[in-house]
Every structure is written in structure tokens, then in C-alpha cells.
mmCIF file of C-alpha atoms in Angstrom:
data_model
loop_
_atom_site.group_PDB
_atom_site.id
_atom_site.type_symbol
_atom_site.label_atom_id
_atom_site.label_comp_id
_atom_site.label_asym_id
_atom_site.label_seq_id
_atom_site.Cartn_x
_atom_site.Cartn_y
_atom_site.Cartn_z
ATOM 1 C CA UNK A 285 0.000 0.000 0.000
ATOM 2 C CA UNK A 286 1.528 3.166 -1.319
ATOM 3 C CA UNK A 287 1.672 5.777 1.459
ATOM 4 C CA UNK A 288 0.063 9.446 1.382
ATOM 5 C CA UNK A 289 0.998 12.215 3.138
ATOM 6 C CA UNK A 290 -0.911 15.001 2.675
ATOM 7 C CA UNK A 291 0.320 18.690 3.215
ATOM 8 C CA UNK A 292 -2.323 20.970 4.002
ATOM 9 C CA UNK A 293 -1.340 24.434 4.279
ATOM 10 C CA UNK A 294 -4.410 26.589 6.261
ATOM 11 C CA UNK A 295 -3.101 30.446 5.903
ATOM 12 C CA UNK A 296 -5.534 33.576 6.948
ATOM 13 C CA UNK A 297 -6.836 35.311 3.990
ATOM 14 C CA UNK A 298 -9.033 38.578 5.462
ATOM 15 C CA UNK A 299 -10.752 39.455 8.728
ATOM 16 C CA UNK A 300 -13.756 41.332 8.807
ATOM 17 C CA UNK A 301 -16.977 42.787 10.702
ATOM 18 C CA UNK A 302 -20.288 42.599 9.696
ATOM 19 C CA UNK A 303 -23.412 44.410 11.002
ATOM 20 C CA UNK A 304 -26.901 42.860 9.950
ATOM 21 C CA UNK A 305 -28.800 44.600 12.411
ATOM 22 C CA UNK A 306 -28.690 47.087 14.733
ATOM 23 C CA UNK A 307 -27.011 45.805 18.244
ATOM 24 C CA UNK A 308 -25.671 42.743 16.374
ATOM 25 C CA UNK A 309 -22.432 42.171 15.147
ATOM 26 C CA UNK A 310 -20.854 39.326 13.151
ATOM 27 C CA UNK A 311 -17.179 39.050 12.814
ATOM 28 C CA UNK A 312 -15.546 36.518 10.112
ATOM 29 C CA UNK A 313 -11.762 35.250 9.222
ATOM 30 C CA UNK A 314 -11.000 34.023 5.861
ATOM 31 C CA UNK A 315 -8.741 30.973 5.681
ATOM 32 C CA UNK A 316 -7.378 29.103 2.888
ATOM 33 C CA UNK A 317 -6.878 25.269 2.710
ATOM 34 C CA UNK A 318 -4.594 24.222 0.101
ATOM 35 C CA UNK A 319 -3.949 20.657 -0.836
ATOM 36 C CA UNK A 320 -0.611 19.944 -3.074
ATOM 37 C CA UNK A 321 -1.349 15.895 -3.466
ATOM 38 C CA UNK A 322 -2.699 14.803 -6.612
ATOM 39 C CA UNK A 323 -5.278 13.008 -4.197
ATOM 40 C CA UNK A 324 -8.314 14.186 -2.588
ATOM 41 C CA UNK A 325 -8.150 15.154 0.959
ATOM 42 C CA UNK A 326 -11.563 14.281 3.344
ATOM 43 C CA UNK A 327 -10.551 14.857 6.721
ATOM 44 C CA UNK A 328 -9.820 17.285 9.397
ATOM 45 C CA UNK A 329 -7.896 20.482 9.361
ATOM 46 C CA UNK A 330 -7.359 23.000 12.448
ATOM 47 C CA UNK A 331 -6.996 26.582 12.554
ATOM 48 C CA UNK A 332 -5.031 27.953 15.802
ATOM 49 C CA UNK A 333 -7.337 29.296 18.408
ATOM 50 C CA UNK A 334 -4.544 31.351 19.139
ATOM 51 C CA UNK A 335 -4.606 33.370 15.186
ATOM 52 C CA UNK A 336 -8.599 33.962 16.461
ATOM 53 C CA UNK A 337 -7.976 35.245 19.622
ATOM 54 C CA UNK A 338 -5.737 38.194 18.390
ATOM 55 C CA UNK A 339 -7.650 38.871 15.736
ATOM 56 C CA UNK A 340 -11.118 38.810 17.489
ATOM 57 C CA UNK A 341 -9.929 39.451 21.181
ATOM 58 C CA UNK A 342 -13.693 39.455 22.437
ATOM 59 C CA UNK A 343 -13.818 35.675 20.845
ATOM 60 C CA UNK A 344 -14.820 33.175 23.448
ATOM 61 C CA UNK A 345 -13.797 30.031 21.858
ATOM 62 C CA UNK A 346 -17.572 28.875 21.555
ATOM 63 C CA UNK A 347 -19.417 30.936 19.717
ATOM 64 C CA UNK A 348 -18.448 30.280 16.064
ATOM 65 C CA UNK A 349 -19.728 28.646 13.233
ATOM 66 C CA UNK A 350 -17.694 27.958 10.090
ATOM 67 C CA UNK A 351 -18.748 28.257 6.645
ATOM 68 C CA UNK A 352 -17.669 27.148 2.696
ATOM 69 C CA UNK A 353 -18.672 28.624 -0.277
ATOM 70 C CA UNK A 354 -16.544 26.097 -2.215
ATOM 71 C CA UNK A 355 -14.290 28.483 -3.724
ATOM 72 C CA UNK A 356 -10.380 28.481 -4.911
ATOM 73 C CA UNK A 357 -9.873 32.165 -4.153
ATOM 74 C CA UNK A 358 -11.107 34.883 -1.652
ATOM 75 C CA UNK A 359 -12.289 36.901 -5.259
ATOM 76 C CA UNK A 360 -14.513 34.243 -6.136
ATOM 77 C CA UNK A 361 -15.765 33.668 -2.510
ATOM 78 C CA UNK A 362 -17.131 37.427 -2.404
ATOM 79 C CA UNK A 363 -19.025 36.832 -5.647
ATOM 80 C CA UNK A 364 -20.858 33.901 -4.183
ATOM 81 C CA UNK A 365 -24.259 34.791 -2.611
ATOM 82 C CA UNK A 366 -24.601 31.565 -0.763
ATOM 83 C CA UNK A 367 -22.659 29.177 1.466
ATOM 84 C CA UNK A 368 -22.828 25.678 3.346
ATOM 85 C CA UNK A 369 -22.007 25.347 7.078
ATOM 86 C CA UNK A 370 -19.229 22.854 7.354
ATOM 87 C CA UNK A 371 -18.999 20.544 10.765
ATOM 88 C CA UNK A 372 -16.445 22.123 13.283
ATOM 89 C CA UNK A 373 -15.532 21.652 16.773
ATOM 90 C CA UNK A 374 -13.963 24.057 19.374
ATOM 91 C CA UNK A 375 -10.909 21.472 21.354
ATOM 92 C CA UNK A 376 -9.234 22.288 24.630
ATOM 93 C CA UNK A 377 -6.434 19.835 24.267
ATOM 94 C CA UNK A 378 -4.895 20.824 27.785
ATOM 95 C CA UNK A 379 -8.188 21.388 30.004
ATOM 96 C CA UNK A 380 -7.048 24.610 31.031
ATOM 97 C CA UNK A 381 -10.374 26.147 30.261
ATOM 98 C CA UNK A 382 -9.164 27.743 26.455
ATOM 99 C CA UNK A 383 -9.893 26.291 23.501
ATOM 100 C CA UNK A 384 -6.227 25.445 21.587
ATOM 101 C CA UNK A 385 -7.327 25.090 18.396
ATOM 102 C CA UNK A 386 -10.615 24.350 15.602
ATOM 103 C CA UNK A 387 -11.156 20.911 13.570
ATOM 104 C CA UNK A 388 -13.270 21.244 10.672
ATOM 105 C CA UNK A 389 -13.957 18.118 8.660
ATOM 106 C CA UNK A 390 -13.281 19.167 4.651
ATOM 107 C CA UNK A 391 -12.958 17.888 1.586
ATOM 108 C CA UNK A 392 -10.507 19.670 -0.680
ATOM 109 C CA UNK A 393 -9.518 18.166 -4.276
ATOM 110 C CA UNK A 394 -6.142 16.994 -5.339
ATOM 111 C CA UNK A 395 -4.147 20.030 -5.923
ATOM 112 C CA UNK A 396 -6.568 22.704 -5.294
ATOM 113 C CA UNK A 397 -7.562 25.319 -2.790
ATOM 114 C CA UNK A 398 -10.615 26.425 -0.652
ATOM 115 C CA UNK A 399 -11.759 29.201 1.049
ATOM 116 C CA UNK A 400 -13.536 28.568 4.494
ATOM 117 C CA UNK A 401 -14.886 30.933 6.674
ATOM 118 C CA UNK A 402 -15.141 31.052 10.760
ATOM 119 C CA UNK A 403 -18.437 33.383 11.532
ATOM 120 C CA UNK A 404 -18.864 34.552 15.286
ATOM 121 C CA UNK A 405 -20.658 36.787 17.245
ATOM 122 C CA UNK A 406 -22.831 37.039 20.294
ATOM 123 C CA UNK A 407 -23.165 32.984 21.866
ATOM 124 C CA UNK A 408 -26.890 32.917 21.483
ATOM 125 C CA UNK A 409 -27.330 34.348 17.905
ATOM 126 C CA UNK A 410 -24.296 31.494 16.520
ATOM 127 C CA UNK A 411 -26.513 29.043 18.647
ATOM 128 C CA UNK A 412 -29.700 29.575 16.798
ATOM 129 C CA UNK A 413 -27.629 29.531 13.370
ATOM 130 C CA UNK A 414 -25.153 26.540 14.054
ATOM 131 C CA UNK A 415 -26.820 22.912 13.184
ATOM 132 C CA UNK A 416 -26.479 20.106 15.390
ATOM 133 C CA UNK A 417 -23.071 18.055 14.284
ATOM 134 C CA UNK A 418 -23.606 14.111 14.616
ATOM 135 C CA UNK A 419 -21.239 13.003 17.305
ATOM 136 C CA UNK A 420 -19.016 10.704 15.363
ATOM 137 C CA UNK A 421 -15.854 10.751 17.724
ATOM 138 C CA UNK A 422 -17.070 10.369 21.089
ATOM 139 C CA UNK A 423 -15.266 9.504 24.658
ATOM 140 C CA UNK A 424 -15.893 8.106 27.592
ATOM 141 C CA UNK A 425 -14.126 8.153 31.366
ATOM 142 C CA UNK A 426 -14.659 4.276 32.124
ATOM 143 C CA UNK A 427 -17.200 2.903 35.596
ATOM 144 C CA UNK A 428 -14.617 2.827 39.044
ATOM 145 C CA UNK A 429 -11.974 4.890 36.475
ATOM 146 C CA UNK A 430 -10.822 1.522 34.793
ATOM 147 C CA UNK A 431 -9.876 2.958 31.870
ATOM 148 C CA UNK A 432 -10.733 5.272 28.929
ATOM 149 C CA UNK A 433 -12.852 4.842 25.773
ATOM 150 C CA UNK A 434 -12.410 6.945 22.982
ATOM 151 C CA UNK A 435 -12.831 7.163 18.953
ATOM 152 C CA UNK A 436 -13.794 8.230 15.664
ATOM 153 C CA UNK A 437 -16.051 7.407 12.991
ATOM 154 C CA UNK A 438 -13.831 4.815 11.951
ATOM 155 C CA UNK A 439 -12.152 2.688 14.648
ATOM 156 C CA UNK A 440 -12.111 2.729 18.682
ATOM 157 C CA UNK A 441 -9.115 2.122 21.279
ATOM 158 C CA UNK A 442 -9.718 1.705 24.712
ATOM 159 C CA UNK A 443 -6.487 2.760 27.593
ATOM 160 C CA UNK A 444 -7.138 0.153 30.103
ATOM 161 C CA UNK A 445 -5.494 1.160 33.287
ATOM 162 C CA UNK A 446 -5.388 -2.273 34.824
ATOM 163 C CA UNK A 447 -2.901 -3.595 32.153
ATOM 164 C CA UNK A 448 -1.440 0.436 31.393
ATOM 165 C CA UNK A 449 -2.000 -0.802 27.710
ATOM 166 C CA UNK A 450 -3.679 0.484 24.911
ATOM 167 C CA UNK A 451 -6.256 -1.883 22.989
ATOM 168 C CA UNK A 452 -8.046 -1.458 19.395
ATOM 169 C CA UNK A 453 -11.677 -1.905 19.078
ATOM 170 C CA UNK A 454 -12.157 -2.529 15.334
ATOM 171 C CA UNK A 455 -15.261 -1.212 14.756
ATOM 172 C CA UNK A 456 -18.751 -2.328 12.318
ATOM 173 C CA UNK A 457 -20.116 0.775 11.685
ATOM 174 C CA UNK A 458 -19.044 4.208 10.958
ATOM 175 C CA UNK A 459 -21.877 5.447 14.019
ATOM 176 C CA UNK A 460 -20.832 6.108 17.493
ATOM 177 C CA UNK A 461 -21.179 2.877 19.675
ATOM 178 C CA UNK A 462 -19.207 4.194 22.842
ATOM 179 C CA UNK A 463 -22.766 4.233 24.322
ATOM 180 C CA UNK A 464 -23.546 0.994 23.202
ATOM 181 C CA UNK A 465 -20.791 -0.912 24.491
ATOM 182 C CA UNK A 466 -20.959 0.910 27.673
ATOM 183 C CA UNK A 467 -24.357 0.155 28.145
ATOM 184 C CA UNK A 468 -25.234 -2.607 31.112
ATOM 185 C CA UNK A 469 -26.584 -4.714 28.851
ATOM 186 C CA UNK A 470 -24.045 -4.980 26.323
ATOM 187 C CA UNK A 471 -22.854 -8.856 25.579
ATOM 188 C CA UNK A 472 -19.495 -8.612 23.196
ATOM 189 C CA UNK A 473 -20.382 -12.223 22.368
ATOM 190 C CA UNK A 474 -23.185 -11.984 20.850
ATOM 191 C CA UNK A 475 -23.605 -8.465 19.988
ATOM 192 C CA UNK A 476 -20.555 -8.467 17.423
ATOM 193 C CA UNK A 477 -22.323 -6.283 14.644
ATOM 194 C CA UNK A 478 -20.649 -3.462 17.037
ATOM 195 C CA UNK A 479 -17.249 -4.403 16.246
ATOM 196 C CA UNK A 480 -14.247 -6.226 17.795
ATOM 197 C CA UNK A 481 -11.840 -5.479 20.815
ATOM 198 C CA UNK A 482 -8.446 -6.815 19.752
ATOM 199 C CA UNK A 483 -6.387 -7.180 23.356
ATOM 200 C CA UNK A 484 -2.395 -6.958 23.472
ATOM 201 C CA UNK A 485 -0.636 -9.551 25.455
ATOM 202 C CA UNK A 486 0.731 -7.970 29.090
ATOM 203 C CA UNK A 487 4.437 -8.664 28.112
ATOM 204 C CA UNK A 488 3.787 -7.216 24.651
ATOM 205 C CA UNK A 489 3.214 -3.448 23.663
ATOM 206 C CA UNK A 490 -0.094 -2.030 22.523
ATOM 207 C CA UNK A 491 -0.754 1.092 19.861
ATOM 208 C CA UNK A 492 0.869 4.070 22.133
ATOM 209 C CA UNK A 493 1.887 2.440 25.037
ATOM 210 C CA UNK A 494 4.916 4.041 26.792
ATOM 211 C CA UNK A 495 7.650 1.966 28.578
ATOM 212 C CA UNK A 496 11.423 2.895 29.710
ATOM 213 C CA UNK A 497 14.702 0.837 28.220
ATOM 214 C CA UNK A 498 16.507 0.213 31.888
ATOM 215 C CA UNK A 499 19.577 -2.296 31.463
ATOM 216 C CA UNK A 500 18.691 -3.531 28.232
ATOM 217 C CA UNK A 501 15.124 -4.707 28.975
ATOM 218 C CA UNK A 502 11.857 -3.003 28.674
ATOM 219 C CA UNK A 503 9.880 -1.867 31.325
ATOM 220 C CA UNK A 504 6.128 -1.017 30.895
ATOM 221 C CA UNK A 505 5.300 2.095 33.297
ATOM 222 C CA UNK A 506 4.088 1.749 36.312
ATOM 223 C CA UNK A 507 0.125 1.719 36.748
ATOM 224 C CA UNK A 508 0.221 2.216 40.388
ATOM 225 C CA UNK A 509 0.398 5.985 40.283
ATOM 226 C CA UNK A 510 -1.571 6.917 37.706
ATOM 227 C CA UNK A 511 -2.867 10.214 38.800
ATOM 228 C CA UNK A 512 -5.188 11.248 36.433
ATOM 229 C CA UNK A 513 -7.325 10.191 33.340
ATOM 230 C CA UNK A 514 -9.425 12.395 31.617
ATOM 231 C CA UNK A 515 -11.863 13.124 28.806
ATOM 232 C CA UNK A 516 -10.355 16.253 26.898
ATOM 233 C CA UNK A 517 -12.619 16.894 23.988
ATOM 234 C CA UNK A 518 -15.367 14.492 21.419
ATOM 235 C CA UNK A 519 -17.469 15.592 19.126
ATOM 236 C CA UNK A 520 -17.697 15.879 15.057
ATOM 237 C CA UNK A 521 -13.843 15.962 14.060
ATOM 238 C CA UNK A 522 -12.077 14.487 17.413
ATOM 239 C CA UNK A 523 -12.001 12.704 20.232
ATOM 240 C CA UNK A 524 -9.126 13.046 22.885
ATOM 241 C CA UNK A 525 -8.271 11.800 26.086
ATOM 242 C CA UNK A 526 -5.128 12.230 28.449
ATOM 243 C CA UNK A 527 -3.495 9.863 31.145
ATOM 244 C CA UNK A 528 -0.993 11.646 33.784
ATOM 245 C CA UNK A 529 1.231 8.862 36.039
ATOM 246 C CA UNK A 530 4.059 9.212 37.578
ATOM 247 C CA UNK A 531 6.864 6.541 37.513
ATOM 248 C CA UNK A 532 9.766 5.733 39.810
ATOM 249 C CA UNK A 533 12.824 3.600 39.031
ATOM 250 C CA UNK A 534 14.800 1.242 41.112
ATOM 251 C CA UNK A 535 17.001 4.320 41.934
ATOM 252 C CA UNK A 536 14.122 6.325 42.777
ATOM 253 C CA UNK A 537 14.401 8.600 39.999
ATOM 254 C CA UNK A 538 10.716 9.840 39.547
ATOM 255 C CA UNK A 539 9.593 11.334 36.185
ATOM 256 C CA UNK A 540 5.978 12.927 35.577
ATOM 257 C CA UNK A 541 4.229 11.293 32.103
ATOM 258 C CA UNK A 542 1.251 13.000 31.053
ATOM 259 C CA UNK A 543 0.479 10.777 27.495
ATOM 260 C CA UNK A 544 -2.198 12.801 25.375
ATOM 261 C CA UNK A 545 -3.806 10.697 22.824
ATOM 262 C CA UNK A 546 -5.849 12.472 19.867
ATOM 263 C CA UNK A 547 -8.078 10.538 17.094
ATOM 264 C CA UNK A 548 -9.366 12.512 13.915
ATOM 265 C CA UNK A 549 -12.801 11.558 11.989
ATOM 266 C CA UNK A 550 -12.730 9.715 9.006
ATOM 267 C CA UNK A 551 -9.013 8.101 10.072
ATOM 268 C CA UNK A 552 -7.640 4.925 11.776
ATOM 269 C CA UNK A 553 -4.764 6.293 13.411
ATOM 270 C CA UNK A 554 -4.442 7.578 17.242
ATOM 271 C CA UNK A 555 -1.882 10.578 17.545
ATOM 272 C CA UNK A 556 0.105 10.090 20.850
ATOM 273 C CA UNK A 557 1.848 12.898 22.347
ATOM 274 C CA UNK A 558 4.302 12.816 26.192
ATOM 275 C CA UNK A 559 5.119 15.544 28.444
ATOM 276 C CA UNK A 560 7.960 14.493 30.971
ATOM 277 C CA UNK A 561 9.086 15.997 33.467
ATOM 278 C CA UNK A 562 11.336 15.212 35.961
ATOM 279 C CA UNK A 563 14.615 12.795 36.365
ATOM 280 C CA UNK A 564 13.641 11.675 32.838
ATOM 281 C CA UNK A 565 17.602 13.218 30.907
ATOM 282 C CA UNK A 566 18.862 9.573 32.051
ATOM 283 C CA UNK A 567 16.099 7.192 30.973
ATOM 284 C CA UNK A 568 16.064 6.025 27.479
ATOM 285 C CA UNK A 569 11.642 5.779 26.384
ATOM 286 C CA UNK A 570 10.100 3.436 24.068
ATOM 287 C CA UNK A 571 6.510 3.311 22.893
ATOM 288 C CA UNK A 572 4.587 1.037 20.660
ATOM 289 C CA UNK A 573 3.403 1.827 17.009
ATOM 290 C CA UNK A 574 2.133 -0.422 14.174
ATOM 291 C CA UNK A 575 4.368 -1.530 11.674
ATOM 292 C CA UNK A 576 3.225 -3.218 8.278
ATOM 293 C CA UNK A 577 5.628 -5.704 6.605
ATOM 294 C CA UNK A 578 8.524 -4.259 4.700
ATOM 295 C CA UNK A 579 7.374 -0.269 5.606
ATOM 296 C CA UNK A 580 9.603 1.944 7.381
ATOM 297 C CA UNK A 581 8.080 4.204 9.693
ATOM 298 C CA UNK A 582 11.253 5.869 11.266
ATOM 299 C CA UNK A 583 13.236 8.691 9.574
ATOM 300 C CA UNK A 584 15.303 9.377 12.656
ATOM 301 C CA UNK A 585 16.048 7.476 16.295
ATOM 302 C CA UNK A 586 16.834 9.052 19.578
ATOM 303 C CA UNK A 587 15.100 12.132 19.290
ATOM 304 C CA UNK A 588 13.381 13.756 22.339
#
């Protein structure tokens, strides 16, 4: 299977106010997405809450809506009389209160550009205007905080804090069945139309999993103190979920691991992302990733 990358470059095009009525004003930012593959892109792109904020400083993160009139250039866009709300979702990756950044699920054509459009304005006029978006990539905090569910419209993977691995539910249907499989009543027997839960051994490591290379053997962190788990964001375009620990070697070096794990509609693939801090300049840290035959998935080693 050849492999894609695509390179989507999302660049501010124009900022703007707007007054329809008296008392009520709507502000917009122009962005452009531009696709170089020869491919067609469906999937998510983000803008930086951060370009919004200085641009729009009364902009509370919420209140937006963001629209397409299917155009290449910002010309063409101002010519068009009509536009199509496109499915969007506000994520605060850190749960500090601020939203970090905006997915918006798109479709762009190979080699070709599009103008999209973030509207926003007072929280209960963007309310009224802004449709409902289906829930595709939903997340759950696990009964007694054994574990964490989370996924997209595609797949499922599932932290469980008993084993401090990560499993993959292979999934049926491109609907949301966190609440189905969560329900009391839910039989994985005999109610396999849902999907699959593929477990990794104990001694082996799942999708994301994070260990540390002591003596020439690996060692799977610690679940003993994990100090936090934590739903950080589902919705339309993502799901994401975080698990803080804190490991201590046979030297009593102690390090601080907070793993961040991110999953985008319409893909397969879990982004994993570790903050350290700590005695952690000694340790050497390993973590798992799927590997198909022959494919190198490396360009560098050692990097931290």
C-alpha cells in the first residue's frame, strides 16, 4: 500500500466585521486550505485558536460557526451569494479552560484550494444559526476509572489502566457505539455487529503504550500511580483523552508522564503525544506503534 501524506497548508486570507442589524455584530476570518497531493483530501484540518484570539480578542472560543462557499480564491468567494455550514468543533487539548485550536472536517480536491470561513458573534445568535453536528468521535471516562474509551467514525481504542495498555476496538459501523458498548446490557459475544476489541498480550506493547529501556530490557510504566485520566474533547472531528502517572525507578528517579492521545474523523490512526518531566535526561523511552511488513516508519532514532 503506497503511502500518502498530505500537506495541508491553512493560511488567513481577510478578517472582517459585519453588522446585519442594529445591536448585532458578526465578525468573520478568511482561511485558505490548500492541498498539493494529486489526491483528494476528506478529513480534518485545524486553525489555531490562538490566530482567532488576536484577531477577534472578544472571541470566546464557543461561539463560532464555520462556513464554505466552495471556492479556490477569496475573489470568487465574495461573488458567491450563498454558502454551506461545514462541521467544526472548538478542542481544549490541555483542560485549562481555552480552547487550543478548531477541527473542521473538509474535503478539498487533489491540488486545489478552498476558502472557508469562521463566523462569530454574540453565543446565542451562533446558537440559533449553528446545526447540530452528529457526534461521530465520542469519549468516555470508564465505571470505578478503569480505563478510557475513545474514537472516531472509523475505529475505537480503549487505555485500560489495569494492564497500562492500549487496545483497538475494530469497529462495524461508521456510528458512534461508545454508548452501546458501555451500556449494562451490552454482551461482546453476541452483539458483534458493534465491532471487535483486539487485546495486546501484558508482556507485549499495545498502539501508544509508553515503557522505559533500563539495562537492556523493557519496562512497561508503572500503573500504580496513575494520577489522572481524563476526557479532553469528542465531538464531530475528534475525540481526545489524556493519562498523567508518575513513575519511579529502582534508583528512585521519579519522572511525571502525562500521554495525550488524539483521534481525527474519518481516520484509523491515534496521535500520541508525552510531556515528561522530571529525572527523565537519564532514561532512554520506548513506545509502541504499528508496523506493516517491509514499511519503514522511522526517519530518525533518539530524538526527544
Amino acid at each position: 500500500m503506497k503511502k500518502l501524506i498530505f500537506i495541508l497548508v491553512l493560511s488567513v486570507l481577510f478578517s472582517a466585521e459585519d453588522m446585519y442589524c442594529a445591536g448585532t455584530q458578526i465578525q468573520h476570518i478568511d482561511f485558505l486550505v490548500q492541498n498539493s497531493k494529486e489526491i483528494d483530501y476528506n478529513g480534518v484540518v485545524w486553525i489555531d485558536a490562538a490566530d482567532v484570539y488576536s484577531l477577534i480578542p472578544g472571541f470566546d472560543g464557543f461561539s463560532f460557526l464555520i462556513t464554505t462557499t466552495d471556492s479556490p480564491d477569496i475573489l470568487s468567494d465574495l461573488e458567491k451569494k450563498q454558502a454551506r455550514i461545514l462541521p467544526s468543533q472548538a478542542l481544549d487539548e490541555n483542560a485549562d479552560g481555552r480552547v487550543d485550536r478548531i477541527g473542521i472536517y473538509v474535503s478539498v480536491k487533489g491540488q486545489s484550494d478552498k476558502v472557508i470561513t469562521l463566523q462569530t458573534g454574540e453565543s446565542d445568535r451562533i446558537i440559533r444559526l449553528k446545526p447540530r453536528d452528529k457526534k461521530l468521535c465520542d469519549a468516555v471516562l470508564l465505571n470505578n476509572e478503569s480505563g478510557l474509551l475513545w474514537e472516531s467514525d472509523r475505529i475505537g481504542y480503549r487505555y485500560d489502566k489495569s494492564a497500562n495498555t492500549v487496545n483497538v476496538f475494530g469497529k462495524m459501523t461508521h456510528r458512534s457505539i461508545i454508548d452501546k458498548i458501555t451500556s449494562p446490557g451490552y454482551d461482546p459475544a453476541k452483539q458483534t455487529y458493534y465491532g471487535q476489541e483486539f487485546r495486546i498480550g501484558t508482556d507485549e506493547f499495545g498502539f501508544g503504550d509508553f515503557g522505559v529501556l533500563e539495562d537492556e530490557q523493557l519496562r512497561r510504566l508503572s500503573n500504580r500511580n496513575v494520577t489522572k485520566m481524563a476526557v479532553n474533547g469528542k465531538g464531530t472531528a475528534a475525540s481526545c483523552v489524556s493519562v498523567s502517572l508518575i513513575d519511579e525507578s529502582d534508583s528512585g528517579d521519579r519522572v511525571s508522564v502525562n500521554l495525550r492521545y488524539l483521534l481525527l474523523r474519518n481516520s484509523r490512526w491515534t496521535w500520541v503525544s508525552a510531556q515528561l518531566s522530571g529525572d527523565w535526561k537519564n532514561r532512554t523511552f520506548v513506545t509502541g506503534i504499528p508496523v506493516r511488513s517491509a514499511e519503514q516508519v522511522l526517519s530518525e532514532s533518539g530524538l526527544i
